[in-house]
mmCIF file of C-alpha atoms in Angstrom:
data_model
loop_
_atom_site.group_PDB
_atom_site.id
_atom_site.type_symbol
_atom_site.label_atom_id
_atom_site.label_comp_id
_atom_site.label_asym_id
_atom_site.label_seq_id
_atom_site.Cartn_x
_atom_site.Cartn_y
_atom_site.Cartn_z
ATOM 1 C CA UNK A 1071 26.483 18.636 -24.304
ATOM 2 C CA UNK A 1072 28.962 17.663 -21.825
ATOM 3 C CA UNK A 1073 29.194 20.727 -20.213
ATOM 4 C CA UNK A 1074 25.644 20.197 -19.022
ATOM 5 C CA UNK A 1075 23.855 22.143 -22.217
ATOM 6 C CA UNK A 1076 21.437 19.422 -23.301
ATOM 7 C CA UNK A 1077 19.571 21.424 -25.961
ATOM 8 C CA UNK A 1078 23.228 21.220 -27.853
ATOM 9 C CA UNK A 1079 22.833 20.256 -31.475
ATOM 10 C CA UNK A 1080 25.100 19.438 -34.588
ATOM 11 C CA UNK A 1081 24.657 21.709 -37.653
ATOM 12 C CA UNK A 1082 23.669 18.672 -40.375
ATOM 13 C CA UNK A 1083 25.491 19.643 -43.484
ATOM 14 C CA UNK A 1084 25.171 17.265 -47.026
ATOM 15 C CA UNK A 1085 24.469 13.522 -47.219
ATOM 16 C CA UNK A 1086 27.394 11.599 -46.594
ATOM 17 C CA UNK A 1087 28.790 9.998 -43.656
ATOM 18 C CA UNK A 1088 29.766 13.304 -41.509
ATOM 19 C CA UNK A 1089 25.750 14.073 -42.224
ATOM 20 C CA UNK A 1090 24.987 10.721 -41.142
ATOM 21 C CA UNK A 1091 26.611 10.793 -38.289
ATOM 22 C CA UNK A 1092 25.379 14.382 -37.078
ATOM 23 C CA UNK A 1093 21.881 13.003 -37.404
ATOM 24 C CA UNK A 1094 23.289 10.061 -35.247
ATOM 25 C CA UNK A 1095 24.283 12.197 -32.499
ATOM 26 C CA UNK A 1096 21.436 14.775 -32.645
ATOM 27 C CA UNK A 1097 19.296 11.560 -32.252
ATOM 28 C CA UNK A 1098 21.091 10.406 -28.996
ATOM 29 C CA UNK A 1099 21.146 14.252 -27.721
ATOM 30 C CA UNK A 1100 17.098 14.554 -28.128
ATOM 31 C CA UNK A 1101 16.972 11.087 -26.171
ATOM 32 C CA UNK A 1102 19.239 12.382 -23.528
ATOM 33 C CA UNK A 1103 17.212 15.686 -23.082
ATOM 34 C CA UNK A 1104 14.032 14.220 -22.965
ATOM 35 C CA UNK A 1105 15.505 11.672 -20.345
ATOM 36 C CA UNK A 1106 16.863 13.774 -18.143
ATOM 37 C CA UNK A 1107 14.177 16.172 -17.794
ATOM 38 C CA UNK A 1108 11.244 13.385 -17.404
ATOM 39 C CA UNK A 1109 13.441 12.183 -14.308
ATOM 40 C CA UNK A 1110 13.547 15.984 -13.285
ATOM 41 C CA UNK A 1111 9.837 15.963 -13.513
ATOM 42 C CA UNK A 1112 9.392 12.697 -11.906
ATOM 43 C CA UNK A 1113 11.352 13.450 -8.871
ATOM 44 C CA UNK A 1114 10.158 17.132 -8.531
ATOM 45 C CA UNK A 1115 6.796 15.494 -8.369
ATOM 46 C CA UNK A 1116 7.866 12.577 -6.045
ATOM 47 C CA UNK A 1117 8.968 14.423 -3.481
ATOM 48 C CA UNK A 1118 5.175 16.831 -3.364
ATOM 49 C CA UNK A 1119 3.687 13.295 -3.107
ATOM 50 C CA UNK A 1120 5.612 11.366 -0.084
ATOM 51 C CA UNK A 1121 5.187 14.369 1.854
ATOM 52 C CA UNK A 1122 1.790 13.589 2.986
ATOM 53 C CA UNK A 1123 2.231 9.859 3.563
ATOM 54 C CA UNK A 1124 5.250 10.696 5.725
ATOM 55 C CA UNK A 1125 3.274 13.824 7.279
ATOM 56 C CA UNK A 1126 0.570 11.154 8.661
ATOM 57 C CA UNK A 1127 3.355 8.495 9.676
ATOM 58 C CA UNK A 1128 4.352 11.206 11.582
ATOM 59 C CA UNK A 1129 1.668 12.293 13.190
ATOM 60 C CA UNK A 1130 0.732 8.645 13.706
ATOM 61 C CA UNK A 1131 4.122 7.518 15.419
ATOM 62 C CA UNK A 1132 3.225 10.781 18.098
ATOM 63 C CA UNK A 1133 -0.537 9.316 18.293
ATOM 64 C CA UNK A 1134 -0.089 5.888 18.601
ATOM 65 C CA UNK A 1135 1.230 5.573 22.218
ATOM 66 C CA UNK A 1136 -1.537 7.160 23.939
ATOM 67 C CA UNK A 1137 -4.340 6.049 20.511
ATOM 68 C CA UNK A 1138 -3.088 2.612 20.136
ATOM 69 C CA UNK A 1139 -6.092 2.235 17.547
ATOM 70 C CA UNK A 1140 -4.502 4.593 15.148
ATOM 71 C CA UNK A 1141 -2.100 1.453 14.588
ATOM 72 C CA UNK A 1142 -3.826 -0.118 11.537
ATOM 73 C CA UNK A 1143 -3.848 3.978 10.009
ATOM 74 C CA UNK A 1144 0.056 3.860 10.086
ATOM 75 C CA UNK A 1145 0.394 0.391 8.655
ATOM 76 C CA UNK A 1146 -1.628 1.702 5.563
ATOM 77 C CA UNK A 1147 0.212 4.591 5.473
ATOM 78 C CA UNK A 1148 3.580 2.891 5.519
ATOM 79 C CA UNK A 1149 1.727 0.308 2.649
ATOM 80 C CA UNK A 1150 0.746 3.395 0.613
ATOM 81 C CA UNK A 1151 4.375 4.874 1.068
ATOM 82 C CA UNK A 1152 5.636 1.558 -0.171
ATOM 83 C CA UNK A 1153 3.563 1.072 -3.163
ATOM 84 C CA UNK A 1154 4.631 4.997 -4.035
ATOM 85 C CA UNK A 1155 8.132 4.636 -4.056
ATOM 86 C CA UNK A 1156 7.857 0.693 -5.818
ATOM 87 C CA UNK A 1157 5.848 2.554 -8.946
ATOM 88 C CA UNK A 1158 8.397 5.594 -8.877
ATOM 89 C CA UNK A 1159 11.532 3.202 -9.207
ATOM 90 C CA UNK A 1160 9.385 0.989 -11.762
ATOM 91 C CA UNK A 1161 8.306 4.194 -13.975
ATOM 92 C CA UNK A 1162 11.845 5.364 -13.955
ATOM 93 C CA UNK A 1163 13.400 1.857 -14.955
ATOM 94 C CA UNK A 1164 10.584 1.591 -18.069
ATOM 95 C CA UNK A 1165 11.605 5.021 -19.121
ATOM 96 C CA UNK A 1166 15.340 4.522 -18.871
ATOM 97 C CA UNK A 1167 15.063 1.277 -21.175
ATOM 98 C CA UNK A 1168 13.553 0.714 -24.444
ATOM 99 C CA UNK A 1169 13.733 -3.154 -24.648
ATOM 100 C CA UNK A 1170 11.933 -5.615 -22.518
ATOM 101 C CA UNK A 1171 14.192 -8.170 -20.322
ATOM 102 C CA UNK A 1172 12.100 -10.708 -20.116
ATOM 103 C CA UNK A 1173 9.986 -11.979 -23.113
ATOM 104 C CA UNK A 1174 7.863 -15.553 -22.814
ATOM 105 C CA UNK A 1175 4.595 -16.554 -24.914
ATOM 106 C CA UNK A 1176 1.850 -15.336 -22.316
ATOM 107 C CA UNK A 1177 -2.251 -16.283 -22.460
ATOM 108 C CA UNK A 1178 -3.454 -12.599 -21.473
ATOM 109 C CA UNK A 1179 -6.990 -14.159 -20.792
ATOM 110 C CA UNK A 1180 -5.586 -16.685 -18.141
ATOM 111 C CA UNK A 1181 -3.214 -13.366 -16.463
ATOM 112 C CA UNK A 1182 -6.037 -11.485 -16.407
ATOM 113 C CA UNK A 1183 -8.194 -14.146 -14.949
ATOM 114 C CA UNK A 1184 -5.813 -14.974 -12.179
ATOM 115 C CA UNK A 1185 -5.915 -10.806 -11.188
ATOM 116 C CA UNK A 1186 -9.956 -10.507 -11.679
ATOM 117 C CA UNK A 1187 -9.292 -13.409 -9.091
ATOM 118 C CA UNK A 1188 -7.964 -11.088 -6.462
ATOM 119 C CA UNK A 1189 -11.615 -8.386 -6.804
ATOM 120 C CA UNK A 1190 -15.187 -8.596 -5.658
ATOM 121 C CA UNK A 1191 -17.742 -7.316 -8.042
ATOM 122 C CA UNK A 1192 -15.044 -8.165 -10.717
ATOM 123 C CA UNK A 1193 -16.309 -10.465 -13.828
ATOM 124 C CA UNK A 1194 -13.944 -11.932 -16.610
ATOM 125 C CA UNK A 1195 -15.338 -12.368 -20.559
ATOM 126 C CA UNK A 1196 -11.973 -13.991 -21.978
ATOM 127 C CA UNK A 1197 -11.138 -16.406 -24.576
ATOM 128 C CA UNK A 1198 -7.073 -17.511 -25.118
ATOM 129 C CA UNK A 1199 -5.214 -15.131 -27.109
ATOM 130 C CA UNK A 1200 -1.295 -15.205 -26.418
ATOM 131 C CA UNK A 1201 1.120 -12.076 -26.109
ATOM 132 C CA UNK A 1202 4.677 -11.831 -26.112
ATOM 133 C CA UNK A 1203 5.988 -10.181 -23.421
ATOM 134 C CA UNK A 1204 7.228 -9.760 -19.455
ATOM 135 C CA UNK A 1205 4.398 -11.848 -17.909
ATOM 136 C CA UNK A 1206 5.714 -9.411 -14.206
ATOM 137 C CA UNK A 1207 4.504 -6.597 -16.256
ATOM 138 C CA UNK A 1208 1.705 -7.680 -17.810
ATOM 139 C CA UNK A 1209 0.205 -8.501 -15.004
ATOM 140 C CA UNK A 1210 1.201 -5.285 -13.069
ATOM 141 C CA UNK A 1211 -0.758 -3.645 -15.811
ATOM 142 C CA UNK A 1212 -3.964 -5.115 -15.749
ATOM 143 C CA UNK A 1213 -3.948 -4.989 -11.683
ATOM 144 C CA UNK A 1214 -3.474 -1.274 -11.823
ATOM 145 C CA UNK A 1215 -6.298 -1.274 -14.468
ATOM 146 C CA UNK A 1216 -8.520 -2.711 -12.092
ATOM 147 C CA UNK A 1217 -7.377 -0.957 -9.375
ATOM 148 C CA UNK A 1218 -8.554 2.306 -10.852
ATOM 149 C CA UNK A 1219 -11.461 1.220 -11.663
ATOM 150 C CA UNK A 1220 -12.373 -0.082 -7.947
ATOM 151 C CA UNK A 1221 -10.630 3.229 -6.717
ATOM 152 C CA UNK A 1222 -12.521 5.790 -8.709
ATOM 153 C CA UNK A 1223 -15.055 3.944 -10.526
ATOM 154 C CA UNK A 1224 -18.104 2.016 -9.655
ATOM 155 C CA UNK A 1225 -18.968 -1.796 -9.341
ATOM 156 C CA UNK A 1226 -19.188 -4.078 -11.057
ATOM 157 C CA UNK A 1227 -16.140 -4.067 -13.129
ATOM 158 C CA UNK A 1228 -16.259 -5.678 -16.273
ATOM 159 C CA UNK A 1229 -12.613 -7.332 -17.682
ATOM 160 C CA UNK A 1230 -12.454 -8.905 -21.523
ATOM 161 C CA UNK A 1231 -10.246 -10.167 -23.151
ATOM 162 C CA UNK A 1232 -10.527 -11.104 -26.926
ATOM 163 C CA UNK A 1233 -8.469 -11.222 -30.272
ATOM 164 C CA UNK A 1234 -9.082 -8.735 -32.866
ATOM 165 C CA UNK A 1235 -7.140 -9.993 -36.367
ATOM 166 C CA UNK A 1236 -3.283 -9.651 -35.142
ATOM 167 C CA UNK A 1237 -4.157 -8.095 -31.758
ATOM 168 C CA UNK A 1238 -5.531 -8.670 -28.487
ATOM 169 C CA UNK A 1239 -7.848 -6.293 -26.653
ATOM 170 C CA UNK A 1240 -8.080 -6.060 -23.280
ATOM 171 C CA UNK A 1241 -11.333 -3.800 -21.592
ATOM 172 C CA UNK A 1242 -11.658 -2.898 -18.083
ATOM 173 C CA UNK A 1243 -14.771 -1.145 -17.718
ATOM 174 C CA UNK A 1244 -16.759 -0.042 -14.805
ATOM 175 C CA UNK A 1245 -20.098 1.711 -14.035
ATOM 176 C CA UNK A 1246 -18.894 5.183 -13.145
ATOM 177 C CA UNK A 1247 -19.869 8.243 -14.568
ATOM 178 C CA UNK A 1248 -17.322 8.827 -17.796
ATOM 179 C CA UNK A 1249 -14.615 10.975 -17.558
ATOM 180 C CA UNK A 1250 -14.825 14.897 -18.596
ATOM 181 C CA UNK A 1251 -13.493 15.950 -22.101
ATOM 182 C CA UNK A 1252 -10.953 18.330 -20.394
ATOM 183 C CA UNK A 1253 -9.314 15.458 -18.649
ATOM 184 C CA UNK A 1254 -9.049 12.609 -20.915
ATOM 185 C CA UNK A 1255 -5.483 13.763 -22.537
ATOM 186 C CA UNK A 1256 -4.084 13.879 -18.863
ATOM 187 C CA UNK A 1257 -5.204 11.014 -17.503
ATOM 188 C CA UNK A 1258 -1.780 9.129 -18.388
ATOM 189 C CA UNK A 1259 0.327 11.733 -16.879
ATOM 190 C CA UNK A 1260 2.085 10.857 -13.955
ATOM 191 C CA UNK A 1261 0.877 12.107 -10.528
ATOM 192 C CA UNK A 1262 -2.412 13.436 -12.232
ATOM 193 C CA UNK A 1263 -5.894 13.548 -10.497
ATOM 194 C CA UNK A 1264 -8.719 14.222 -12.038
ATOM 195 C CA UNK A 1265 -9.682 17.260 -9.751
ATOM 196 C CA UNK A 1266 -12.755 16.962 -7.925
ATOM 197 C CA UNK A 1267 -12.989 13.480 -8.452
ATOM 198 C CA UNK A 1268 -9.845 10.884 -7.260
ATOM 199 C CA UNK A 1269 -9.336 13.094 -3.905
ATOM 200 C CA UNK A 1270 -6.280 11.614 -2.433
ATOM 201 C CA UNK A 1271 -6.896 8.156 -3.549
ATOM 202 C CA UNK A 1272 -3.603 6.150 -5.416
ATOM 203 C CA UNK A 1273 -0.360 6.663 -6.021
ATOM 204 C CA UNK A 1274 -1.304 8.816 -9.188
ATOM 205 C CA UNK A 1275 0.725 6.580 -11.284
ATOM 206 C CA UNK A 1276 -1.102 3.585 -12.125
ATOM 207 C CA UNK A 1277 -2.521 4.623 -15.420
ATOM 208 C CA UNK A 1278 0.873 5.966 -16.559
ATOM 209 C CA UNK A 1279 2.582 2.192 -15.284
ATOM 210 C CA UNK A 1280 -0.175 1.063 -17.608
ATOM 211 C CA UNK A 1281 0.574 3.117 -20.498
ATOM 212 C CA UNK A 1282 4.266 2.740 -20.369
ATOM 213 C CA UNK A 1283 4.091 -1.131 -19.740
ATOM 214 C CA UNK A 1284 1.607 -1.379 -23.201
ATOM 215 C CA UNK A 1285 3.986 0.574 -25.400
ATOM 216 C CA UNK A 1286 6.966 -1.795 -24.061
ATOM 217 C CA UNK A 1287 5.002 -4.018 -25.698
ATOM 218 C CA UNK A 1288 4.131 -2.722 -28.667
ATOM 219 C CA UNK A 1289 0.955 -1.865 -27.840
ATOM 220 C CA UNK A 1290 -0.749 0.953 -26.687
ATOM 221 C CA UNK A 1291 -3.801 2.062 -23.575
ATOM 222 C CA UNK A 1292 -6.514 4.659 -24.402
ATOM 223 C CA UNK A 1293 -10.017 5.494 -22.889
ATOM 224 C CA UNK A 1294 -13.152 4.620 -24.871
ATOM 225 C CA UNK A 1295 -15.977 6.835 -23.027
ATOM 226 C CA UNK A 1296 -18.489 5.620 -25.769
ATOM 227 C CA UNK A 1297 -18.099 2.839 -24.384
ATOM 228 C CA UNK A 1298 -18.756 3.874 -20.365
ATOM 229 C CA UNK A 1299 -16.057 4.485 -18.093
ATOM 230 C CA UNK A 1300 -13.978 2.237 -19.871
ATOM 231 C CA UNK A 1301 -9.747 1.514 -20.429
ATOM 232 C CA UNK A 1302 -8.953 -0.344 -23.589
ATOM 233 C CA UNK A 1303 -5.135 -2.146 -24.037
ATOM 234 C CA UNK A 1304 -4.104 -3.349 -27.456
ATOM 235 C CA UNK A 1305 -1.481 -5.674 -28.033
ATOM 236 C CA UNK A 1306 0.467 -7.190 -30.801
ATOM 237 C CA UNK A 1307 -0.679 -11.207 -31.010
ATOM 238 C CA UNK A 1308 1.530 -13.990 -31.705
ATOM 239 C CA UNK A 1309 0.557 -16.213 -34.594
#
């Protein structure tokens, strides 16, 4: 394992403490692996994506002098650039860590109405129900919910909020058409896009931010096309 061989495994042998300690260490190794090849994967995809942001900065930079109204296209290229490269760092710090930093008694109907605050065409159904959690993230989470739906989706979008026994539900659903079979199990890989349908549009991140933020939680994301072209987020609730 040192030598760089991450597929290295101890030979478990018995039940006592040597056994116990194999399992220990084959544990740690299969973390390790699957660590270091998601950031593999991450950056190997990383660096196809900021190619074309920086491709049209630089085209833009040679424009601009003598097209001085390509300005406002190179300041949301540079914003699209920065967005890409703020979700990369926070995907990789959520997968290097397994417990949250911050955790503080949140109402996820009054986060959610503060971000349905930010949208046209956006409506809120909500009543109280608090999480436990990293309010930063949370919120993160439902923005890039809504987000997708105003980037690939159809207005209006339709947030609730409710508690279901010990968990709280959160919906983000908008009018587009639902989602084909074949790409529902991708749709919270990173840098996936639903071919035919998201063009270039986002970072092709946001839904995997959104899964990875849920499960910090304790909670989970999953798409509910019986329902329309809808995202549903459960989360544990605190007494």
């Amino acid at each position: 394992l040192g030598a760089g061989d991450l597929t290295a495994r101890v030979k478990v042998e018995g039940r006592d403490e040597v056994a116990r300690l194999a399992q220990s260490f084959n544990q740690a190794a299969a973390r390790i692996e699957s660590l270091v090849n998601a950031h593999k994967m991450l950056l190997a995809n990383a660096s196809h994506e900021l190619r074309t942001p920086l491709a049209r900065i630089r085209l833009g930079l040679e424009l601009v002098a003598a097209h001085p109204e390509r300005k406002g296209e190179l300041e949301r290229d540079i914003a699209e650039l920065d967005q890409l490269v703020d979700e990369i760092l926070l995907l990789s710090r959520l997968d290097a860590t397994e417990q949250l930093e911050v955790r503080e008694d949140i109402d996820l109907a009054a986060l959610a109405a503060e971000e349905c605050a930010r949208y046209d065409d956006c409506g809120l159904e909500a009543k109280p129900v608090t999480v436990r959690g990293d309010p930063t993230l949370l919120r993160r989470m439902i923005r890039n919910l809504i987000d997708n739906a105003k980037l690939h989706g159809k207005p209006p979008i339709e947030v609730t909020v409710a508690r279901e026994d010990d968990r709280a539900v959160l919906s983000v659903l908008d009018h587009g058409p639902v989602i084909v079979e074949e790409a529902r199990e991708r749709l919270f890989s990173t840098f996936y896009r639903i071919p035919g349908r998201c063009g270039a549009k986002g970072t092709g991140l946001g839904l995997a931010l959104v899964r990875q933020i849920a499960r910090r939680h304790g909670g989970d994301v999953a798409y509910n096309p019986e329902r329309g072209n809808s995202f549903t987020v459960t989360l544990p609730a605190s007494p």
